N, CA, C and O atoms as CSV, one atom per row, in Angstrom:
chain,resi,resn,atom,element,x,y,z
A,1,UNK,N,N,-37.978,-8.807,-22.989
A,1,UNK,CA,C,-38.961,-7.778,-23.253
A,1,UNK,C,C,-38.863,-7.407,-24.720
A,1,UNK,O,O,-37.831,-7.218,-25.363
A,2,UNK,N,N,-40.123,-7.336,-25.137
A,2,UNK,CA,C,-40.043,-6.872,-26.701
A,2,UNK,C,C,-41.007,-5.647,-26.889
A,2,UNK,O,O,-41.965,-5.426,-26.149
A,3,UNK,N,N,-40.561,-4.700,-28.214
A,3,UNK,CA,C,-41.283,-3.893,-28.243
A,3,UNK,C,C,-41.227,-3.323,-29.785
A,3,UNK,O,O,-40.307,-3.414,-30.598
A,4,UNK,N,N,-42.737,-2.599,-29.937
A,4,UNK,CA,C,-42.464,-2.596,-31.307
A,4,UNK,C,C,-42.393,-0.886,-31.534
A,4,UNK,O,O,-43.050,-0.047,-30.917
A,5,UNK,N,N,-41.312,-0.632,-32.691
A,5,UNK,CA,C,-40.881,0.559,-32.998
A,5,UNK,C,C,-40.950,1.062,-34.224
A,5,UNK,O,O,-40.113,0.481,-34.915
A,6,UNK,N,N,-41.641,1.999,-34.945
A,6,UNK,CA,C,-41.502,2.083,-36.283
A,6,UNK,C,C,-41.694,1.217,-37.357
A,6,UNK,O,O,-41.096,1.204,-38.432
A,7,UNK,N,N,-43.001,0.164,-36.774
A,7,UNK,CA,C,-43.101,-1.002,-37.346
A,7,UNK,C,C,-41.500,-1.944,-37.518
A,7,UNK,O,O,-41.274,-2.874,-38.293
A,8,UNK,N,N,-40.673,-1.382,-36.616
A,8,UNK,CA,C,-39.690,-2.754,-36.136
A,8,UNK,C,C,-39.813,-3.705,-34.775
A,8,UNK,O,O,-40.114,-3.245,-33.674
A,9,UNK,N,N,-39.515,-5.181,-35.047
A,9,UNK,CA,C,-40.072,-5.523,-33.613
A,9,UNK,C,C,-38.383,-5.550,-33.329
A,9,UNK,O,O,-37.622,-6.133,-34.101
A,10,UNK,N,N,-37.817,-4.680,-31.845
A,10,UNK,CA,C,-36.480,-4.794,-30.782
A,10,UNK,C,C,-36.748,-6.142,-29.648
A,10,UNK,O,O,-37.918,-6.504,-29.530
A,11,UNK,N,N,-35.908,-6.716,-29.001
A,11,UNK,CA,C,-36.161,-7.593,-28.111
A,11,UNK,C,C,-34.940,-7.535,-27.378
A,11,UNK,O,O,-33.920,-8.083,-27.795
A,12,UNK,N,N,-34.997,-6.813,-26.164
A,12,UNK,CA,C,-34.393,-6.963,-25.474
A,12,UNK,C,C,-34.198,-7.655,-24.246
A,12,UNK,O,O,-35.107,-7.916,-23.458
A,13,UNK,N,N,-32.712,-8.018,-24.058
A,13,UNK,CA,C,-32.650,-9.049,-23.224
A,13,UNK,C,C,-31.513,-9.163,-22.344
A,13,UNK,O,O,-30.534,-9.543,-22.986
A,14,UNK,N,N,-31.222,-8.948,-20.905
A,14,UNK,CA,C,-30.596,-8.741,-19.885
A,14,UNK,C,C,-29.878,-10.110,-19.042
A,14,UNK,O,O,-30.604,-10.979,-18.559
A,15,UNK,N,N,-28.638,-10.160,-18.957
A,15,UNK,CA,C,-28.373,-11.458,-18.561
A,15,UNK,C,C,-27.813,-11.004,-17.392
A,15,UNK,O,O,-27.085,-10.050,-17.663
A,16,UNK,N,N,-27.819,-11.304,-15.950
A,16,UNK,CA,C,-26.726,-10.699,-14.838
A,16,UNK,C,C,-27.054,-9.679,-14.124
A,16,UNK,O,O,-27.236,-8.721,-14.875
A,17,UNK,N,N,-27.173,-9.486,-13.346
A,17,UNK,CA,C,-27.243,-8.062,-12.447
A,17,UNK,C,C,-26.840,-7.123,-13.279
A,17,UNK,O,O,-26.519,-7.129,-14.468
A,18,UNK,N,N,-26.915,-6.260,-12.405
A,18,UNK,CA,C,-25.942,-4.548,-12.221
A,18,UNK,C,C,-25.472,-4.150,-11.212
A,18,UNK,O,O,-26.116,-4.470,-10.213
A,19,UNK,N,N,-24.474,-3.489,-11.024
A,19,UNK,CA,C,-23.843,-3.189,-9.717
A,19,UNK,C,C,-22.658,-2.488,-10.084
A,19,UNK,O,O,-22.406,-1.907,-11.139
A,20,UNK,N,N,-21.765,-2.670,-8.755
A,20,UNK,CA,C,-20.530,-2.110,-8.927
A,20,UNK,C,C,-19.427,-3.198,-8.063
A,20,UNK,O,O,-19.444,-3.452,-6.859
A,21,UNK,N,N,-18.675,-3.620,-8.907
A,21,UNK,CA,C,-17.969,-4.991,-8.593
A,21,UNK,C,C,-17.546,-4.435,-7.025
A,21,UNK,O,O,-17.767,-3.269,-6.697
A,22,UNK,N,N,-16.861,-5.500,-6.036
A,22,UNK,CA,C,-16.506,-5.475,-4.837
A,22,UNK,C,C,-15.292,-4.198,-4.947
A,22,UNK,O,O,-14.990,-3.931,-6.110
A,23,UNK,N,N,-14.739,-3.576,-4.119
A,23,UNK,CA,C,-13.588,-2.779,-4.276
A,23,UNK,C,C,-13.039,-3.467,-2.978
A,23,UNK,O,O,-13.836,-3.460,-2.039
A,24,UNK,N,N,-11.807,-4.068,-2.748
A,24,UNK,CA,C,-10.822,-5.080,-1.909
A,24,UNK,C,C,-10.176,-3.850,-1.392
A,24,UNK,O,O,-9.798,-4.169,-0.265
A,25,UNK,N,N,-9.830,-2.561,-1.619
A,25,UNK,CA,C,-8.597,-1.729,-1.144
A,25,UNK,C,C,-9.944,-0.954,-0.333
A,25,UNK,O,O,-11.126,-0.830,-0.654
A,26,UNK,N,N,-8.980,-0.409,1.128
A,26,UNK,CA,C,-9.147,0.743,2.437
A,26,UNK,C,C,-9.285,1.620,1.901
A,26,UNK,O,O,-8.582,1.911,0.933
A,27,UNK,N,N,-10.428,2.491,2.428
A,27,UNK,CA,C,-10.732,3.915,1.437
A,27,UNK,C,C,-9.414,4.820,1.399
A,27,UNK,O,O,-8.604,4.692,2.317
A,28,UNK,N,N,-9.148,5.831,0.255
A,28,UNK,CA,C,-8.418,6.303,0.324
A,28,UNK,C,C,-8.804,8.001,0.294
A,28,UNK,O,O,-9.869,8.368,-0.203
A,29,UNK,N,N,-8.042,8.764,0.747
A,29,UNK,CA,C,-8.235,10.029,1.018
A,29,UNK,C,C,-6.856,11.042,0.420
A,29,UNK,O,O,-5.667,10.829,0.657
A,30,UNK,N,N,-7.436,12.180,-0.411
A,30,UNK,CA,C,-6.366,13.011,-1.016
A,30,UNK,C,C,-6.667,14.033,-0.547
A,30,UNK,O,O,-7.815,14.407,-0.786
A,31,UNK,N,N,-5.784,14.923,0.313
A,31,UNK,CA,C,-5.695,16.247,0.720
A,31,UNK,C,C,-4.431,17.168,0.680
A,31,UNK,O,O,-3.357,16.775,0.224
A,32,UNK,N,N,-4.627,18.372,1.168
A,32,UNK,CA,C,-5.956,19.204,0.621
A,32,UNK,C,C,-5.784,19.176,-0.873
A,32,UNK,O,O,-4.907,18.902,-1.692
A,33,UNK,N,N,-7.735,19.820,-0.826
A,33,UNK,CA,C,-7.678,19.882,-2.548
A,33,UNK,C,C,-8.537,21.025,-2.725
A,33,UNK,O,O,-9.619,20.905,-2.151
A,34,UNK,N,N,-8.351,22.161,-3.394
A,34,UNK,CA,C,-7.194,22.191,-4.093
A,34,UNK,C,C,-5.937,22.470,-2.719
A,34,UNK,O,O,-5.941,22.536,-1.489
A,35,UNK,N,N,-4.997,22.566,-3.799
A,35,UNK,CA,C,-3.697,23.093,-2.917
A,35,UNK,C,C,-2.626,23.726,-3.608
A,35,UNK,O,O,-2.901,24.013,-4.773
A,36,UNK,N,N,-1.606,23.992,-3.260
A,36,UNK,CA,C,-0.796,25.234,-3.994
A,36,UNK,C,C,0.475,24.627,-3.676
A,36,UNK,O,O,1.345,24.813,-4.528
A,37,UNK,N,N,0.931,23.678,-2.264
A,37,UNK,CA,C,2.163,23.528,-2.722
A,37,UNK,C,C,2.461,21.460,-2.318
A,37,UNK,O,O,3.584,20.986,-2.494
A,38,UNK,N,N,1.490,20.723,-1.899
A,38,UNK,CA,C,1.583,19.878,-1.613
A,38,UNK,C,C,0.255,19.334,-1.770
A,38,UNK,O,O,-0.708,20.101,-1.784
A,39,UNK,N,N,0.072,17.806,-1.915
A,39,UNK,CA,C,-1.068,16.820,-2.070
A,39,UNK,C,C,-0.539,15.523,-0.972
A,39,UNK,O,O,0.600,15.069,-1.079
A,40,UNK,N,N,-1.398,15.068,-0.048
A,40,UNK,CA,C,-1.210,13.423,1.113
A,40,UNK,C,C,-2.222,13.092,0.213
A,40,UNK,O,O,-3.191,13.680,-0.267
A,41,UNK,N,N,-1.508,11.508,0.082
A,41,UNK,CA,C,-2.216,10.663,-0.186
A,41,UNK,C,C,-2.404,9.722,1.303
A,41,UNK,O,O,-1.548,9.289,2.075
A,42,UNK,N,N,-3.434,9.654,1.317
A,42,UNK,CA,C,-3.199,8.879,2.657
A,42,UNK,C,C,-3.910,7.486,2.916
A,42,UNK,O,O,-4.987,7.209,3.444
A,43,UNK,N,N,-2.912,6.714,2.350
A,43,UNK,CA,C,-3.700,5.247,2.274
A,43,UNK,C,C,-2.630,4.061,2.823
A,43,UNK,O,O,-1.447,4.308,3.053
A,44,UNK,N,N,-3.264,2.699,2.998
A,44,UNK,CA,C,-2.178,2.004,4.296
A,44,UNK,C,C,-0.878,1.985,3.024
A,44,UNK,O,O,0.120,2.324,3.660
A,45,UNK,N,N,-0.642,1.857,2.226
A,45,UNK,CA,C,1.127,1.272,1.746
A,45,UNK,C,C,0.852,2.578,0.718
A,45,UNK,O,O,-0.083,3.351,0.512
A,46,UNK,N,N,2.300,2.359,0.160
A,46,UNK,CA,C,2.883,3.479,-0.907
A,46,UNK,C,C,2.137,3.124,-1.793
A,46,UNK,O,O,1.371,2.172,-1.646
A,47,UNK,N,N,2.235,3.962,-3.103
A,47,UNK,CA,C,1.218,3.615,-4.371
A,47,UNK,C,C,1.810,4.271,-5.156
A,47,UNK,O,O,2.391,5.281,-4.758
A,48,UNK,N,N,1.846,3.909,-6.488
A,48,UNK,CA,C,1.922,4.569,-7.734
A,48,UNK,C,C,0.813,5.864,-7.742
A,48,UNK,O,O,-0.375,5.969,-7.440
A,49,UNK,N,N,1.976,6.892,-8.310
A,49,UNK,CA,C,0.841,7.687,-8.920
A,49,UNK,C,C,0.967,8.353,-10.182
A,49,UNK,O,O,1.900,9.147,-10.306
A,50,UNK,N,N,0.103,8.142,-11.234
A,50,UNK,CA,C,0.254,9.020,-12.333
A,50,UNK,C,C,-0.520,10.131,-12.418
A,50,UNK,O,O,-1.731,10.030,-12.218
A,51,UNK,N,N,0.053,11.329,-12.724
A,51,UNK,CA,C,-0.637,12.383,-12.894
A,51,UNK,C,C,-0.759,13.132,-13.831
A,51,UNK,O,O,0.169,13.897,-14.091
A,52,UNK,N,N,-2.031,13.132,-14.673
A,52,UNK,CA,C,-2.348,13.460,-16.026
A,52,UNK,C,C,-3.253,15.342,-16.169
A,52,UNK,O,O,-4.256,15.696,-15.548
A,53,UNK,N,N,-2.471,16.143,-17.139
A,53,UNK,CA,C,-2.771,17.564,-16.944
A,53,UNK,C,C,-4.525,17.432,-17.787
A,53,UNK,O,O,-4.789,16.465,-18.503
A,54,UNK,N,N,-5.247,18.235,-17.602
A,54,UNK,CA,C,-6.591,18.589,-18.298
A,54,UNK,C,C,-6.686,17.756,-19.989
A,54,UNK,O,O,-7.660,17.225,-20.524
A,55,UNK,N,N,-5.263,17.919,-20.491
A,55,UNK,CA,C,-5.087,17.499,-21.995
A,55,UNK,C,C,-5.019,15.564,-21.820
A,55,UNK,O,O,-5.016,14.767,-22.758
A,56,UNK,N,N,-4.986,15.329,-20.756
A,56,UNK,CA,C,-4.511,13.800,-20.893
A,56,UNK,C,C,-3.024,13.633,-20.862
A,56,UNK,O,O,-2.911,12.412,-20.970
A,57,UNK,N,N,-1.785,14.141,-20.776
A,57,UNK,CA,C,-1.070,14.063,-20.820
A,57,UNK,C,C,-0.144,13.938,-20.008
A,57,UNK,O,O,0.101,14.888,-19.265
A,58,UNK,N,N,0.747,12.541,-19.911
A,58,UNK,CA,C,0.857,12.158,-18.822
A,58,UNK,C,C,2.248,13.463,-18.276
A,58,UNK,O,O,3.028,14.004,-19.059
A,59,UNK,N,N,2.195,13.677,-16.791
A,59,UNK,CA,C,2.764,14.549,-15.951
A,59,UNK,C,C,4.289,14.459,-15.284
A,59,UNK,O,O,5.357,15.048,-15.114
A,60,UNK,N,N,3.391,13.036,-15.005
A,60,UNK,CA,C,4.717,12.055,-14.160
A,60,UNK,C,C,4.257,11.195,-13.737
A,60,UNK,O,O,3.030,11.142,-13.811
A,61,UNK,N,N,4.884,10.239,-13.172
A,61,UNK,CA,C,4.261,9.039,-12.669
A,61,UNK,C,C,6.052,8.189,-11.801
A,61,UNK,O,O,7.223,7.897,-12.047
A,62,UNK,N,N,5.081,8.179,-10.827
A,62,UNK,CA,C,6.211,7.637,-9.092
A,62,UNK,C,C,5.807,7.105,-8.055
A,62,UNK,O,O,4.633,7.437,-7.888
A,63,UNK,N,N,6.181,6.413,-7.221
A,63,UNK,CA,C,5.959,6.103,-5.977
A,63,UNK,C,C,6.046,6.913,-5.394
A,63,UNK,O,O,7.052,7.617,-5.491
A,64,UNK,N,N,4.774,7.289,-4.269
A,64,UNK,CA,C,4.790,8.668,-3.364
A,64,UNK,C,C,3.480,8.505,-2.484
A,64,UNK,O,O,2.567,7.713,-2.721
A,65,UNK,N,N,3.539,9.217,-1.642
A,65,UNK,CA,C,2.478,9.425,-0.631
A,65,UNK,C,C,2.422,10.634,-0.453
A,65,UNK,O,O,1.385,11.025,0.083
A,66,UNK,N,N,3.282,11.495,-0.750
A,66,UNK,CA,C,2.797,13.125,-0.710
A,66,UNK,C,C,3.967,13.313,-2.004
A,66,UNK,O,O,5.089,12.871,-2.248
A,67,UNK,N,N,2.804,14.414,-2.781
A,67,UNK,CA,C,3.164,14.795,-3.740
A,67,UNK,C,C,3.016,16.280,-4.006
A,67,UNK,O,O,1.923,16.846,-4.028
A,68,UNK,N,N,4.482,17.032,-4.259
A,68,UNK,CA,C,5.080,18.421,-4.207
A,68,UNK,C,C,4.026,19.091,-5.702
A,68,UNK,O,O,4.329,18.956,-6.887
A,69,UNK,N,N,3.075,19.633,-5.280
A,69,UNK,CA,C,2.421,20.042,-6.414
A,69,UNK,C,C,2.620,21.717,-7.216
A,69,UNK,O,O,2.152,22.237,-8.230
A,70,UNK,N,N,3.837,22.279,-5.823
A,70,UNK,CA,C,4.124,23.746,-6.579
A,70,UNK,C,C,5.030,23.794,-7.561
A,70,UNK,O,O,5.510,24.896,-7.826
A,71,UNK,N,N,5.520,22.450,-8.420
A,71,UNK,CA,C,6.152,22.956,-9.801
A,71,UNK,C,C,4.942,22.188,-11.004
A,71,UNK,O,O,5.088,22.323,-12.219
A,72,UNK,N,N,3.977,21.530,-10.482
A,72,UNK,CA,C,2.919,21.936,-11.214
A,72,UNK,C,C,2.277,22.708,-12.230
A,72,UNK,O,O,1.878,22.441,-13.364
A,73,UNK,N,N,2.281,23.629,-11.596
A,73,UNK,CA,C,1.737,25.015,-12.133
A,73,UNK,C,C,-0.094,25.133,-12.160
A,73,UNK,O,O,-0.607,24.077,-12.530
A,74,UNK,N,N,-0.884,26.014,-11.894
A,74,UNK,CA,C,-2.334,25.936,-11.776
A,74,UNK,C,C,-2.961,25.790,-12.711
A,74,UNK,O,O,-2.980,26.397,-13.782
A,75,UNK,N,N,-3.661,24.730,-12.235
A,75,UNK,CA,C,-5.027,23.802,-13.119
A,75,UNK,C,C,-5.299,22.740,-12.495
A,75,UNK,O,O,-4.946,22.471,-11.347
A,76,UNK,N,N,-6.264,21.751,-13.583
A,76,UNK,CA,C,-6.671,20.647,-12.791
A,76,UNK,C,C,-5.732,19.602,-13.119
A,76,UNK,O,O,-4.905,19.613,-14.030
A,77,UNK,N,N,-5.972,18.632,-12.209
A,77,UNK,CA,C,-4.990,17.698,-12.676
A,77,UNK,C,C,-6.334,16.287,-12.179
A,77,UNK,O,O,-7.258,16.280,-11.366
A,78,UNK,N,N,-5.613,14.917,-13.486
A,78,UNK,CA,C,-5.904,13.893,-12.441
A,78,UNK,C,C,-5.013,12.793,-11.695
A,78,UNK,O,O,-3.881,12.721,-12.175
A,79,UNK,N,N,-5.201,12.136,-10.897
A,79,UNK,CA,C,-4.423,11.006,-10.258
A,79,UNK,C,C,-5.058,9.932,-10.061
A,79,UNK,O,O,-5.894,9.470,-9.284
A,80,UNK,N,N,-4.129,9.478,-11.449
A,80,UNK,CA,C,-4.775,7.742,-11.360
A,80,UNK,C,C,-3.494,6.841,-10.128
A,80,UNK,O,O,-2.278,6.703,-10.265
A,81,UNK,N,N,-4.369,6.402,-9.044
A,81,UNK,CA,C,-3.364,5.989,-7.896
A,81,UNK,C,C,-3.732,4.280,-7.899
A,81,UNK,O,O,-4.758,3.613,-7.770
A,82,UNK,N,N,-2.517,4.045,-8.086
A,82,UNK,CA,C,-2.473,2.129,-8.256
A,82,UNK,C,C,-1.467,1.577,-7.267
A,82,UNK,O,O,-0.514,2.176,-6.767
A,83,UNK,N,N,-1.845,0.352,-7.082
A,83,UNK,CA,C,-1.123,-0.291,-6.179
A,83,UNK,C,C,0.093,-0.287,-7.045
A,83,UNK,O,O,0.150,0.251,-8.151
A,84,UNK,N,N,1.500,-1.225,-6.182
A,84,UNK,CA,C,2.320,-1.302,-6.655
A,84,UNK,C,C,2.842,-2.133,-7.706
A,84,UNK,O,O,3.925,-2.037,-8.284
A,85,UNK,N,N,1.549,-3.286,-7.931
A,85,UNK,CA,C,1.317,-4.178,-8.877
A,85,UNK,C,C,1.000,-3.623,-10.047
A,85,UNK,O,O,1.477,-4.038,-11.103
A,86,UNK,N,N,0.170,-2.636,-9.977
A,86,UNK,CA,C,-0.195,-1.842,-11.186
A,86,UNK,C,C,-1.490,-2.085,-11.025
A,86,UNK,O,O,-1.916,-2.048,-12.179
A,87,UNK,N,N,-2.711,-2.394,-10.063
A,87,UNK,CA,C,-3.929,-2.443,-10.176
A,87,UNK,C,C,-4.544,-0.877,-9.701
A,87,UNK,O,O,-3.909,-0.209,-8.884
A,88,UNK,N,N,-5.575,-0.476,-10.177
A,88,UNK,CA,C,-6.080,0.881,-10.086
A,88,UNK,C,C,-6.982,0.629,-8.761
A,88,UNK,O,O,-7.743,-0.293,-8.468
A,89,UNK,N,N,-6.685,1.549,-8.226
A,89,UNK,CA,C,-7.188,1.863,-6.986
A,89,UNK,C,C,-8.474,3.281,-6.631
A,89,UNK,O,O,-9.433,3.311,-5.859
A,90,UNK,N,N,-8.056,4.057,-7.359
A,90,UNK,CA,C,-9.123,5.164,-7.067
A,90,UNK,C,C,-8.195,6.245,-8.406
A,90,UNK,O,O,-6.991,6.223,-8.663
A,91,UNK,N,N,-9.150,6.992,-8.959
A,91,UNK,CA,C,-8.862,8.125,-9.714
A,91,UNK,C,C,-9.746,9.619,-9.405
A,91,UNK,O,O,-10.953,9.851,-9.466
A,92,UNK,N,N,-8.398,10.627,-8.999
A,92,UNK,CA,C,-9.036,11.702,-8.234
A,92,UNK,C,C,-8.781,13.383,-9.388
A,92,UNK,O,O,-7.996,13.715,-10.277
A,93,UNK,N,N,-9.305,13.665,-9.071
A,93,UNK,CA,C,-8.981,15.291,-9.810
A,93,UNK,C,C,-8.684,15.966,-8.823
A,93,UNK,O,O,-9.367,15.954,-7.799
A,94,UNK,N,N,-7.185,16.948,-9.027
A,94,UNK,CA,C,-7.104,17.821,-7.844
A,94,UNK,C,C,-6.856,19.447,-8.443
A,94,UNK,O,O,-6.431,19.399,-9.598
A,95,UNK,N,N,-6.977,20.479,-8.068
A,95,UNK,CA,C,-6.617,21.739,-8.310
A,95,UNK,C,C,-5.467,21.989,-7.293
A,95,UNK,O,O,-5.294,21.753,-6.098
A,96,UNK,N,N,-4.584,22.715,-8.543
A,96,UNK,CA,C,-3.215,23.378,-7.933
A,96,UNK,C,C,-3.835,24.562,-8.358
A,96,UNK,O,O,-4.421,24.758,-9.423
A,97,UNK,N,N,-3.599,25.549,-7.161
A,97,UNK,CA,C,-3.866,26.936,-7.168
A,97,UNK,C,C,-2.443,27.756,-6.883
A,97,UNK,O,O,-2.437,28.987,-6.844
């Protein structure tokens, strides 16, 4: 497709679909959220989790399926949760209240 702009001629040109690649991993579910003294992760095997404060900064990062969120302290947080290989699996925001 071409088009002309400001007496410039643009030509644009699209190779490939669009979409959203396959996702291979069982949905995963984080509860409750917010929460004040605990977070389930609840997915089939253990997983990495890193957990990064509002600033980006990483929190901690461990193997866990429930994670003790009352030395936290309140705000948002996120959780980038990866397999144990290190592939990313889902990234969630949670509130500690």
């Amino acid at each position: 497709q071409s088009f002309l702009s400001n007496s410039m001629l643009f030509s644009l040109s699209m190779d490939g679909g669009v979409g959203v690649a396959n996702n291979t991993f069982s949905p995963i579910n984080v509860y409750p959220n917010p929460s004040s003294e605990f977070i389930i992760i609840d997915f089939e095997q253990v997983v990495n989790v890193e957990c990064y404060n509002i600033a980006g900064v990483l929190v901690f990062s461990k193997q866990a399926k429930h994670i003790n969120t009352s030395q936290l302290g309140k705000g948002v947080f996120t959780l980038h949760i990866k397999t144990l290989g290190g592939d990313l699996i889902d990234s969630r925001k949670i509130i500690v209240n």
